[in-house]
Structure formats: C-alpha cells, structure tokens
XYZ file of C-alpha atoms in Angstrom:
652
model
C 19.951 -1.141 -34.705
C 18.091 -0.055 -31.462
C 21.446 -0.002 -29.301
C 23.144 2.512 -32.034
C 20.023 4.915 -31.724
C 20.593 4.563 -28.046
C 24.438 5.338 -28.369
C 23.852 8.164 -30.477
C 22.984 10.706 -27.640
C 24.978 8.921 -25.218
C 28.151 9.117 -26.558
C 28.090 12.891 -26.497
C 26.559 12.853 -22.888
C 29.183 10.830 -21.527
C 31.968 13.126 -22.943
C 29.955 15.948 -21.333
C 30.021 14.447 -17.869
C 33.861 13.319 -18.161
C 34.915 16.937 -18.923
C 32.447 18.492 -16.432
C 32.876 16.385 -13.326
C 36.307 14.951 -13.913
C 37.906 17.753 -15.890
C 40.776 18.693 -13.192
C 41.684 15.211 -13.271
C 41.675 14.371 -16.837
C 43.092 17.850 -17.853
C 42.719 20.048 -20.953
C 43.807 17.359 -23.450
C 41.819 14.840 -21.501
C 38.513 17.091 -21.969
C 38.851 17.759 -25.549
C 39.847 13.963 -26.413
C 36.941 12.551 -24.262
C 34.693 14.990 -25.904
C 35.762 14.968 -29.527
C 35.932 11.033 -29.133
C 32.258 11.181 -28.082
C 30.848 13.544 -30.779
C 32.875 11.696 -33.584
C 30.973 8.255 -32.227
C 27.791 10.189 -32.267
C 28.567 11.225 -35.922
C 30.040 7.934 -37.134
C 26.700 6.124 -35.724
C 24.374 8.634 -37.200
C 26.043 7.871 -40.665
C 25.220 4.482 -40.121
C 21.733 5.136 -39.341
C 21.640 7.317 -42.322
C 22.726 4.539 -44.358
C 20.187 2.152 -42.844
C 17.154 4.255 -43.169
C 17.994 6.088 -46.421
C 20.472 3.731 -48.807
C 19.354 0.545 -47.640
C 15.535 1.603 -47.285
C 15.727 0.244 -43.752
C 12.690 0.002 -41.518
C 11.597 3.456 -39.585
C 12.207 2.973 -35.753
C 9.431 4.455 -33.614
C 9.951 2.825 -30.255
C 9.278 3.898 -26.571
C 13.018 3.283 -24.585
C 11.419 3.485 -21.321
C 8.000 4.762 -19.649
C 8.672 7.576 -17.031
C 5.149 7.769 -15.392
C 1.300 6.827 -16.008
C -1.054 9.638 -14.806
C -4.446 9.301 -15.215
C -3.946 7.169 -18.255
C -1.600 9.525 -19.768
C 1.894 8.073 -20.477
C 4.926 10.329 -20.116
C 7.555 8.248 -22.077
C 10.989 8.638 -23.672
C 11.270 7.179 -27.070
C 12.684 7.724 -30.337
C 11.642 8.187 -33.915
C 14.516 7.647 -36.408
C 13.134 8.451 -39.876
C 14.467 10.430 -43.152
C 13.779 13.565 -41.241
C 15.648 12.312 -38.164
C 18.668 10.947 -39.606
C 19.372 14.065 -41.968
C 19.200 16.116 -38.592
C 21.564 13.828 -36.694
C 24.149 13.796 -39.313
C 23.873 17.850 -39.677
C 24.389 18.368 -35.938
C 26.659 15.682 -34.812
C 29.003 16.761 -38.382
C 28.639 20.548 -37.495
C 29.168 20.053 -33.919
C 32.398 17.915 -34.312
C 33.798 20.527 -36.643
C 33.291 23.306 -33.823
C 34.847 20.641 -31.289
C 37.953 20.769 -33.306
C 37.982 24.299 -33.961
C 37.665 25.093 -30.155
C 41.013 23.348 -29.517
C 42.601 26.310 -31.185
C 40.034 29.116 -30.121
C 40.003 28.500 -26.449
C 43.354 27.052 -26.222
C 44.508 29.935 -23.425
C 41.042 30.115 -21.735
C 41.057 29.125 -17.979
C 37.462 27.528 -18.480
C 38.810 25.063 -21.177
C 37.439 21.785 -19.810
C 33.942 23.770 -18.874
C 33.583 24.700 -22.253
C 33.936 21.361 -23.921
C 31.631 19.756 -21.247
C 29.215 22.388 -22.403
C 29.300 21.957 -26.266
C 29.125 18.234 -25.759
C 26.092 18.547 -23.537
C 24.662 20.957 -26.023
C 25.043 18.315 -28.619
C 23.200 15.583 -26.735
C 20.224 18.060 -25.966
C 19.862 18.497 -29.612
C 20.044 14.967 -30.387
C 17.514 14.220 -27.908
C 14.958 16.614 -29.276
C 15.440 15.684 -33.083
C 15.292 12.006 -32.222
C 12.158 12.239 -29.961
C 8.746 10.599 -30.780
C 6.657 12.261 -28.110
C 5.781 15.957 -27.058
C 7.354 15.160 -23.491
C 11.095 14.110 -24.715
C 10.572 17.095 -27.342
C 10.123 19.707 -24.744
C 12.898 18.127 -22.593
C 15.214 18.627 -25.471
C 13.882 22.162 -26.397
C 14.458 23.392 -22.682
C 17.808 21.296 -22.440
C 19.232 23.272 -25.318
C 17.908 26.511 -23.904
C 19.323 25.821 -20.751
C 22.910 25.024 -21.945
C 22.856 28.209 -24.488
C 22.173 30.055 -21.416
C 25.522 28.664 -19.684
C 27.551 29.302 -22.873
C 26.260 32.520 -23.789
C 27.294 33.903 -20.391
C 30.394 31.608 -20.513
C 32.765 34.783 -19.949
C 30.576 35.259 -16.574
C 32.661 38.110 -15.575
C 31.579 40.420 -18.293
C 28.642 42.473 -17.499
C 27.311 42.199 -21.349
C 27.790 38.445 -21.338
C 25.353 38.224 -18.285
C 22.906 40.748 -19.780
C 22.910 38.675 -22.961
C 22.465 35.289 -21.561
C 19.783 36.902 -19.042
C 18.055 38.344 -22.345
C 18.182 35.042 -24.292
C 16.649 33.107 -21.233
C 13.776 35.499 -20.683
C 12.855 35.880 -24.184
C 12.676 32.324 -24.774
C 10.656 32.056 -21.700
C 8.071 33.732 -23.478
C 7.832 31.811 -26.462
C 8.157 28.468 -24.331
C 5.057 29.533 -22.489
C 3.218 29.517 -25.897
C 5.025 25.801 -26.588
C 3.755 24.530 -23.405
C 0.110 25.811 -23.875
C 0.156 24.039 -26.965
C 1.468 21.020 -26.155
C -1.186 21.168 -23.311
C -3.872 21.647 -25.889
C -2.719 19.078 -27.925
C -3.102 16.507 -24.654
C -6.532 18.260 -24.080
C -7.919 17.339 -27.364
C -5.841 14.390 -28.619
C -5.194 12.593 -25.181
C -1.764 11.771 -25.851
C 2.008 12.933 -25.862
C 2.719 10.509 -28.847
C 3.304 12.014 -32.486
C 1.736 8.889 -34.050
C -1.644 9.056 -31.886
C -1.923 12.916 -32.176
C -1.064 12.961 -35.984
C -3.999 10.385 -36.235
C -6.463 12.577 -34.049
C -5.256 15.632 -36.249
C -8.421 15.279 -38.949
C -11.062 15.015 -35.647
C -9.182 18.029 -33.870
C -9.249 20.005 -36.940
C -13.235 20.067 -36.997
C -13.544 21.423 -33.331
C -13.546 24.844 -32.127
C -12.908 26.749 -29.072
C -13.974 29.961 -27.593
C -11.240 32.242 -26.501
C -12.399 35.584 -26.467
C -16.114 37.325 -26.571
C -18.469 35.121 -28.782
C -15.820 34.026 -31.468
C -14.914 30.435 -32.084
C -11.347 29.521 -33.053
C -10.245 26.329 -34.755
C -8.942 24.204 -32.237
C -6.264 22.972 -34.811
C -5.254 26.915 -35.520
C -4.837 27.801 -31.829
C -2.724 24.473 -31.095
C -0.473 25.268 -34.315
C -0.251 29.285 -33.480
C 1.067 28.311 -29.645
C 3.686 25.738 -30.896
C 4.868 28.243 -33.742
C 5.412 30.999 -30.800
C 7.819 28.453 -29.182
C 9.339 28.239 -32.538
C 9.436 32.274 -33.096
C 11.519 32.141 -29.543
C 13.903 29.150 -30.294
C 14.484 30.083 -33.928
C 14.379 33.964 -33.083
C 11.628 34.838 -35.427
C 10.031 38.554 -35.055
C 9.254 39.878 -32.429
C 10.978 37.310 -30.491
C 14.481 37.717 -32.346
C 16.159 40.354 -30.132
C 17.982 37.807 -28.077
C 20.063 36.278 -30.908
C 22.338 39.188 -31.921
C 23.435 39.656 -28.327
C 24.325 36.119 -28.064
C 27.341 36.946 -29.820
C 28.706 37.490 -26.395
C 29.671 33.798 -25.890
C 32.751 32.626 -27.528
C 32.801 32.175 -31.248
C 32.623 28.301 -31.463
C 29.397 28.310 -29.503
C 28.020 31.510 -31.899
C 28.605 28.773 -34.787
C 26.815 26.007 -32.991
C 23.907 27.885 -31.729
C 23.350 29.798 -34.792
C 23.977 27.019 -37.430
C 22.885 23.731 -36.785
C 21.214 23.202 -33.133
C 19.455 25.659 -31.049
C 18.055 28.054 -33.850
C 17.019 25.539 -36.279
C 15.043 23.538 -33.554
C 11.897 25.596 -34.259
C 12.216 25.093 -38.002
C 12.524 21.363 -37.519
C 9.695 21.347 -35.028
C 7.215 22.820 -37.514
C 8.354 20.683 -40.330
C 7.832 17.539 -38.018
C 4.261 18.994 -37.225
C 3.254 19.343 -40.529
C 0.173 16.809 -40.204
C -1.109 19.580 -37.927
C 0.035 22.748 -39.665
C -1.413 21.745 -42.993
C -4.820 21.661 -41.439
C -4.916 25.105 -40.603
C -4.237 27.787 -43.350
C -4.494 30.991 -40.420
C -1.740 29.253 -38.922
C 0.412 28.909 -42.178
C -0.599 32.351 -43.187
C 0.928 33.612 -39.728
C 3.908 31.535 -40.187
C 4.885 33.020 -43.500
C 4.311 36.504 -42.138
C 6.261 36.321 -39.380
C 9.449 34.767 -41.652
C 8.986 37.326 -44.309
C 9.163 40.434 -41.837
C 12.224 38.324 -40.370
C 14.035 37.561 -43.723
C 13.980 41.254 -44.786
C 14.009 43.571 -42.056
C 16.596 41.913 -39.901
C 18.755 41.498 -43.116
C 18.680 45.543 -43.330
C 19.952 45.715 -39.629
C 23.039 43.760 -41.265
C 23.866 46.622 -43.444
C 25.160 48.700 -40.567
C 26.675 46.486 -38.137
C 30.422 47.068 -37.726
C 31.180 44.008 -35.430
C 32.079 40.973 -37.761
C 30.073 38.519 -35.557
C 26.886 40.577 -35.295
C 26.976 40.880 -39.138
C 27.048 36.985 -39.367
C 24.303 36.895 -36.578
C 21.788 39.122 -38.626
C 22.334 37.026 -41.727
C 21.530 34.083 -39.523
C 18.066 35.737 -38.542
C 17.493 36.766 -42.351
C 18.128 32.973 -43.216
C 15.868 31.786 -40.636
C 13.125 33.867 -41.752
C 13.751 32.235 -45.334
C 13.370 28.979 -43.720
C 10.064 30.208 -41.964
C 8.513 31.315 -45.127
C 9.054 27.985 -46.618
C 7.423 26.178 -43.713
C 4.618 28.929 -44.272
C 3.826 28.230 -48.027
C 4.063 24.249 -47.032
C 7.574 23.855 -48.942
C 8.599 21.957 -45.597
C 11.043 20.010 -47.521
C 12.708 23.168 -49.042
C 12.754 24.879 -45.748
C 14.613 21.915 -44.068
C 16.867 21.547 -47.002
C 17.765 25.082 -46.562
C 18.170 24.341 -42.776
C 21.003 21.500 -43.890
C 22.747 23.796 -46.610
C 22.744 26.874 -44.096
C 24.194 24.739 -41.357
C 27.469 24.154 -43.468
C 28.029 27.906 -44.814
C 27.151 29.652 -41.776
C 29.140 27.518 -39.462
C 32.011 28.100 -41.873
C 31.352 32.095 -41.893
C 31.053 31.935 -37.905
C 34.357 30.075 -37.478
C 36.201 31.896 -40.345
C 35.106 35.305 -38.283
C 36.854 33.453 -35.271
C 39.694 32.973 -37.258
C 40.039 36.426 -38.145
C 39.475 37.358 -34.585
C 42.468 35.262 -33.275
C 44.604 36.996 -35.917
C 43.404 40.302 -34.941
C 44.047 39.736 -31.269
C 40.114 39.387 -30.650
C 39.622 42.683 -32.480
C 36.172 42.252 -33.812
C 35.190 45.935 -35.400
C 35.585 45.736 -39.147
C 36.849 49.248 -39.627
C 40.273 48.209 -37.759
C 40.645 45.423 -40.346
C 41.230 45.404 -44.020
C 43.540 43.853 -46.487
C 43.637 40.485 -44.311
C 43.749 38.550 -47.843
C 47.695 38.148 -48.206
C 48.165 37.299 -44.333
C 45.282 34.830 -44.028
C 44.951 33.088 -47.453
C 43.024 29.957 -46.243
C 40.642 32.111 -44.200
C 40.133 34.160 -47.182
C 38.972 31.619 -49.857
C 36.796 29.767 -47.321
C 35.029 33.113 -46.285
C 34.638 33.853 -49.904
C 33.166 30.250 -50.618
C 30.771 30.795 -47.622
C 29.668 34.277 -48.846
C 28.778 32.967 -52.207
C 26.792 30.082 -50.499
C 25.208 32.854 -48.399
C 24.015 34.850 -51.202
C 22.820 31.958 -53.455
C 25.392 32.025 -56.181
C 24.769 29.001 -58.856
C 26.397 26.208 -58.397
C 26.642 26.561 -54.255
C 24.350 24.811 -51.940
C 22.869 28.097 -50.813
C 21.653 28.769 -54.491
C 19.729 25.464 -54.710
C 17.972 25.866 -51.403
C 17.382 29.644 -51.243
C 16.247 29.737 -54.559
C 13.915 27.043 -54.417
C 12.330 28.658 -51.479
C 11.636 31.891 -53.739
C 10.167 29.793 -56.556
C 8.088 28.007 -53.845
C 6.763 31.225 -52.434
C 5.598 32.293 -55.926
C 3.766 29.531 -56.522
C 1.627 29.933 -53.159
C -1.806 30.843 -53.288
C -2.140 31.821 -49.735
C -3.499 35.316 -48.623
C -0.409 37.829 -48.668
C 2.077 35.699 -50.474
C 2.456 38.167 -53.434
C 3.665 40.597 -51.120
C 6.073 37.855 -49.194
C 7.462 37.159 -52.713
C 8.371 40.582 -53.250
C 9.960 40.517 -49.566
C 12.054 37.522 -50.277
C 13.366 38.781 -53.352
C 14.396 42.073 -51.959
C 16.196 40.106 -49.072
C 18.472 38.611 -51.954
C 19.964 42.189 -52.264
C 20.187 42.958 -48.876
C 21.846 39.497 -48.039
C 24.508 40.206 -50.989
C 25.182 43.843 -50.304
C 26.059 43.109 -46.255
C 27.739 39.984 -46.745
C 30.285 41.615 -49.411
C 30.364 44.397 -47.480
C 31.804 42.636 -44.528
C 34.272 40.487 -46.969
C 35.468 43.522 -48.480
C 35.980 45.396 -45.319
C 37.736 42.437 -43.630
C 39.995 40.762 -46.813
C 40.301 43.637 -49.090
C 41.111 47.451 -49.271
C 43.398 49.621 -47.135
C 44.900 47.811 -43.852
C 43.471 49.717 -41.120
C 44.762 47.841 -38.341
C 47.824 49.253 -35.810
C 51.039 48.644 -36.599
C 51.865 46.031 -33.927
C 48.861 43.687 -34.917
C 49.849 43.983 -38.684
C 53.546 43.060 -37.690
C 52.132 39.880 -35.781
C 49.311 38.851 -38.597
C 49.477 35.274 -39.791
C 47.169 32.470 -40.619
C 45.565 30.572 -37.846
C 46.613 26.855 -36.667
C 45.659 23.819 -38.570
C 42.972 23.133 -35.879
C 41.461 26.362 -36.814
C 41.738 26.077 -40.703
C 41.163 22.668 -41.069
C 37.460 22.657 -40.011
C 37.222 25.909 -42.276
C 38.359 23.453 -45.325
C 36.076 20.942 -44.347
C 32.909 22.977 -44.010
C 33.690 25.040 -47.633
C 33.945 21.737 -49.394
C 30.415 20.828 -48.052
C 29.142 24.556 -48.391
C 29.823 23.803 -52.426
C 28.639 20.180 -52.857
C 26.058 19.396 -50.319
C 23.199 21.302 -52.469
C 24.275 19.146 -55.653
C 24.011 16.078 -53.870
C 20.884 16.238 -52.294
C 18.302 18.355 -54.142
C 16.583 15.677 -56.062
C 15.804 13.527 -53.365
C 15.050 15.904 -50.682
C 13.120 18.261 -52.819
C 11.462 16.324 -55.852
C 11.967 12.722 -54.928
C 11.039 10.612 -52.207
C 13.284 11.467 -49.561
C 10.425 12.830 -47.241
C 7.605 10.656 -48.341
C 5.499 9.467 -45.261
C 7.461 11.846 -43.336
C 6.245 15.338 -44.043
C 2.592 15.728 -44.865
C 1.362 18.346 -47.374
C -2.170 18.680 -48.713
C -2.606 18.549 -52.525
C -4.017 22.039 -52.604
C -0.915 23.234 -50.771
C 1.981 21.295 -52.710
C 3.902 24.321 -54.121
C 6.986 22.121 -54.672
C 5.230 19.945 -57.180
C 4.388 22.917 -59.422
C 8.437 23.880 -59.085
C 9.278 20.266 -59.742
C 7.670 20.521 -63.061
C 10.277 23.048 -64.116
C 12.988 21.033 -62.702
C 15.196 19.106 -64.850
C 18.295 18.692 -63.031
C 21.315 20.698 -61.317
C 22.893 22.281 -64.511
C 19.467 23.210 -66.130
C 18.376 24.906 -62.561
C 22.081 26.971 -62.851
C 21.367 27.955 -66.094
C 17.795 29.040 -65.537
C 19.144 30.649 -62.088
C 21.702 33.014 -63.871
C 18.726 34.464 -65.843
C 16.768 35.071 -63.079
C 15.698 37.842 -60.647
C 17.534 36.474 -57.571
C 20.741 36.160 -59.407
C 20.574 39.785 -60.777
C 19.941 41.007 -57.452
C 22.354 39.129 -55.811
C 24.993 40.553 -58.312
C 23.667 43.889 -57.963
C 24.103 43.642 -53.956
C 27.934 42.578 -54.636
C 28.505 45.304 -57.085
C 27.015 48.003 -54.798
C 29.029 46.786 -51.773
C 32.211 46.740 -54.064
C 31.670 50.185 -55.272
C 30.492 51.787 -52.151
C 33.330 50.572 -49.975
C 36.424 49.674 -51.878
C 35.884 52.487 -54.878
C 34.018 55.284 -53.107
C 33.970 54.680 -49.334
C 32.723 58.373 -48.774
C 29.039 57.366 -50.084
C 28.642 55.338 -46.822
C 29.350 58.373 -44.889
C 27.273 60.427 -47.126
C 24.559 58.471 -47.102
C 24.574 57.996 -43.194
C 24.431 61.601 -42.597
C 21.842 62.355 -45.569
C 19.565 59.642 -44.366
C 20.506 59.895 -40.486
C 16.603 58.790 -39.281
C 17.012 55.435 -41.651
C 20.680 54.976 -40.468
C 19.688 55.473 -36.563
C 16.351 53.131 -36.994
C 18.821 50.243 -38.291
C 21.457 50.812 -35.877
C 18.992 50.956 -32.748
C 17.380 47.823 -34.306
C 14.099 49.503 -34.889
C 14.040 50.473 -31.314
C 12.724 46.956 -30.213
C 15.101 46.779 -27.345
C 14.248 49.879 -25.997
C 10.403 48.899 -26.505
C 10.923 45.797 -24.699
C 12.793 47.639 -21.744
C 10.319 50.477 -21.424
C 6.974 48.524 -21.841
C 7.918 44.930 -20.482
C 10.720 45.187 -18.231
C 10.230 48.590 -16.521
C 6.597 47.991 -16.924
C 6.426 44.739 -15.038
C 8.695 46.116 -12.645
C 6.325 49.048 -11.698
C 3.325 46.948 -11.722
C 5.415 44.631 -9.323
C 6.166 47.497 -7.292
C 2.365 48.772 -7.223
C 1.315 45.086 -6.270
C 3.975 45.439 -3.546
C 3.124 48.525 -2.120
C -0.874 47.984 -2.456
C -0.990 44.345 -1.527
C 2.192 43.349 0.486
C 2.713 46.698 2.306
C -0.921 47.811 2.654
C -3.130 44.918 2.804
C -0.616 41.793 3.990
C 1.679 43.847 6.313
C -0.520 46.874 7.169
C -4.152 45.394 7.477
C -3.469 41.407 7.723
C -0.449 41.261 9.780
C -0.085 44.681 11.733
C -3.733 45.053 11.851
C -4.381 41.614 13.527
C -1.508 42.160 15.946
C -2.889 45.579 17.017
C -6.337 43.895 17.424
C -4.831 41.201 19.766
C -2.830 44.126 21.597
C -6.171 45.947 21.772
C -7.900 43.002 23.331
C -5.292 41.943 25.590
C -5.286 45.155 26.951
C -9.080 45.071 27.935
C -9.066 41.692 28.775
C -5.852 42.657 31.339
C -8.107 44.859 33.431
C -10.019 41.652 34.281
C -7.181 40.088 35.732
C -6.771 42.213 39.080
C -5.405 39.565 41.486
C -8.357 40.555 43.988
C -10.220 37.343 45.406
C -13.615 38.873 45.673
C -13.342 40.121 42.211
C -12.932 36.558 41.127
C -15.664 35.141 43.381
C -18.180 37.873 42.196
C -17.091 36.914 38.459
C -18.215 33.408 39.562
C -21.650 34.267 41.026
C -22.396 36.484 38.050
C -21.370 33.201 35.844
C -23.423 30.492 37.978
C -26.597 33.299 37.821
C -26.091 33.231 34.374
C -26.203 29.449 33.628
C -29.163 29.112 35.993
C -31.005 31.347 33.835
C -29.917 29.890 30.626
C -31.210 26.300 31.713
C -34.172 27.352 33.741
C -35.571 29.622 31.458
C -38.229 27.568 29.216
C -37.047 26.787 25.606
C -33.528 27.710 26.618
C-alpha cells in the first residue's frame, strides 16, 4: 500500500508538470488528457485506499517517507498519515477535482491559457492531497502554503483584468494574516512538545494543557488555549471565517471551474480539516472551542445575509460557501467534529454542482453573470435547470437530500451543547436556515423562471451546454442526493472516526443526538416536523412570492430599508475598513518611517552627515598640506619634541 499512497499525490503532480512545462509540445488535447489521466489515477487509487482502510479494516498507515533535515534534535520530515479521515478527504478532493477537470474542457475551450489552466488545477489537487495526507506540521504547512500559492495564480488567471489582479492580491494578503497566526501556533507546538509529528504532539497534549504562559501584563494564559487559537487563526484565513473572510467573494474573478474547486473541496475546507485533525488539542481548551463556535456562527448568519442582495450569480454561490463554512466551524466549536467533516463532504458535491451549473448558465448567456438579465432559462437548459434544483434543495437542507442529513445534524448538535453562548448560536444557525433558503431560491427563480430578461441576440442563441459540461453536473447531482444516505450512520453515529477524532465525554454532543436517531427515514420524518424545515420552506416561499409574484416588493423594500440594503451591499463596510485602517494606515506608517527614519536619520544624519563631517575634516587637514619644506621640517621637530617629552617625563 505504501507505493499506492505515494502515487496518489504524485500522479496529479506529474500531470501538472507535463501540462505546465511541455504544454506547447503536447498541445491542448495533450494537456487535458495527461492532467485528467493523472487526477483520475489519484481518484482510483484513493478509492482503493478507502476500500482497504474502511471496508477491509486495514492497518492505518503512519510512516515517514523521507527526512529532510535534523536540526538540534528536531526532525523535519515528509510523511503520510492515512486513516479514515484522510481517505474520505482524498476521495472527495480527487473526485470533485476530476469532475472539474472534465468540465474545464468545455468551459475553457477557447481560452488562450488552456494548458496553463490545466497545469494549475492539477497542481492544486496535488497540493491539497499533500495537506490532507500529512502526518506532521511541516508537511501540513507545505500543503497549506501550496494551495494558497496556486489559488493566487488561479484567481488572477486572467491577469490582464485589473479586478483579477486586485482579487488575487487581496486573497494573498488576507491569507498572510491568517498564516502568520498559523505558523506562530506551529512554533508554539514545537516549543512545548519538542516535535512536529502529530503522534508525538497529541501524546504530549495533556502535559501542555497544564502549563501557562504570560502574554500581556500579569495574566496567565493556558498554553493549549494560545496554541489552538493561533492555529485557528490560520483556519480563519484559509476557510474564510469572519473577519478574514473578505478575500473569498472576490476570488470569483477567476474562471468558474477554479471557483468550484476552491470553494467546494479544496482550499476553503483545509481549515475545517485541520481543526478536526487537531481535535486532541482543541478538546483541552473550552476557551478555544467557544472562540471557534462564535466565529462560525457570525460567519454562518451574517455572510448569508449579504447573499440576499447580490446580483452576480457566482457571488451568490460564493456567499453561500461562506455561510456553509460557518456551519462547519460551528460544528467544530461544539465538538461535533464528525458532523462538521460530514457537512464538508456533502457540501463539496452540492456546492461544486451549483458552481458548475452557474458556469453552464454563464456559457449559455455569453459570459453574462447578472441575474437581472436572465430569467426563463428552464426551457432552454433543462439539464442545467434540474441539476441546479437538486443542488439548491441539497443546500437548503430539504429532507432526503445530502445537505439535510449534515446540516440538520449540526443544528441538533448545537442544541445539545453547554458551551457559553451556545443558546445564542443555536438561534443564529436556525435563522441562517431561512436566509440560506431565501437567497438560494431567489437565485434559482431569477435565473430559470419568470420573464425572459436577456437581449434578443442572446435569446436566439440560447441552448444547453455541451456534454463535457452537463455530464459532471449529472454526476455531482447524483451524489448530492445519495451521499448523505450512504454515510450518515457510520460517520456520525457509528465508529468510522473512532481513534481518529478525539472528543471528551463532557463535550460529546453527538452521542446525545444519536440517542434520538433511528435511521434515515425516521430522521426525515422528524425533520419534516422540525423548525429547520419550516424555516427553509418559509424562505423558499418568500423568495417565490417576492421575485415571481410581486417583484415590486423587493424594489420597495430596498428603498424603504435603504440603510440595511446599503449595509449588506457594502458588505458591512469591511473592505472600506481594511483599506482605511490597514492598507492606508500601514502606508501612512511606512511613509512616516521613511521620512523620519530613512530620509531624516539614515540619509540626513548618518549618510549625508558623515559625508559632511569627512568633508569638513578634510578641509581642515588640507591646510596642513602646504607643499613647503620648512613647514614639514617644523612639524617633524614639534613631533620629535613631543615624543621626547612623553618618554622622558617620569610616570609616562
């Protein structure tokens, strides 16, 4: 199995290298053939690993592949940890990536950067695989930064657009803030555990939890709390949690396939996976768990509200991603790690489906993304229409769809939590159900139903997209329905994550939820009579009534509640805050240091001052050099007299 584990990431890397360095030689068809073959190989081998670890109950693999270096006893290694959590992530990442690769053939067909794009998305897959397969913090950090680097390249793929360059720079800078906290957390782990290996760190965790550290004043902080919060700051950047969420909506400037890959199964889920993997650490700090829960609740509700006022079809789905990541983070905060990871998996399929369906609409609309210029596409694009409906139903948690099993489990788990503030968080995630249903079906109705608002030329050329676009939609729609049915029992209420995810008995909210679980059908029957279902149906009904029956209500409400509308449209002025405080503030600070330090002290005093001093001294000394022999003779006599006096004087 060791060869298979090694081949899984390297197959995708091989495709990326071939398409990237030899793209002109192998051509467009060669580029997509070699990268799709590489990712397909990774996917098939991941299924084999899943079969061995889960179905055959094979031995968990935790070995070092090679040692990079040893410094003062600290080992820097590349190694793989392949267990139940890893193989699930490997299958999701490679499966969704394979669908995106196939879809890209149709979407990027006429793009001049065709080979480059395939190289990037294949490299993205390799980077994410290295992250999820790591057994130590060094390799985790490598994969963490690698997905960030490739996302920078992909968000700014159309580098001739100023908006794309702004978006990828914004993503890069915001993630540097999160990564700064992340690397400080890793440094703290090394400082107190003396190792980068997960196994060693987890074994040392109980001793670390008993130690304190002085950060500010006389207050003593738990070392474990500090480590967990620092690590989570990294997750806040990568998984776009408030207030480090601002980069993710702008990442829509990249081509739609990469929007699906970033938002569904790769980069944004890295933080969720990392916290779940670090459960033996987070479980030892209720303060850190409360912090995680609060950040997730704010993101889930308030980012969803912004989606209500968006008119760009891709941005609506982007804010949906933010909100759903908030739900996953809330699950992590209440120690329902299994539910968070379960929602990560189901979300990967239906969110990739929604993004690719949005891309299908954009292709048919000749790259128009404004929903106000769409409408009535159902009769022109039946496959995209029905798959979008399936994705939307899964997103809102309609009973029987995959999102229902995962999102309702999170809400139930929050209701069982005893963490401080969990009651308020429960109300927030419930409110988020209505908001999700409202903006999801607002988009669905505006795009596929109602009057046709496109121009005549676009209407005459509307048709369903090619099979390379629609086949991935059908495959993802199928899994958006069945994946929840197939996996809820082992993942949430079985022993799938036994010995993988650690939960203290006092935090085990899922066991309380499991006491009321009696199978999928019983959960559906209970779900139909629950608050989440009622709120979801209210959201769908409100969207239909406002945007299909009485569209003037939306216009009247935006005028009557203009401040609220503007606040949501401006995204709570977070971008302006960051520009004014951090961007302009840091530039002003830099300018002050430049004028005060560089110009005044370094240039003015040290460099120019020393030059003037040398010039003045040279001017004085110059008068000694007269060229007159008797002047030099006189100076020599004076010097000789001085030396005689120095040596002849007693005590000299």
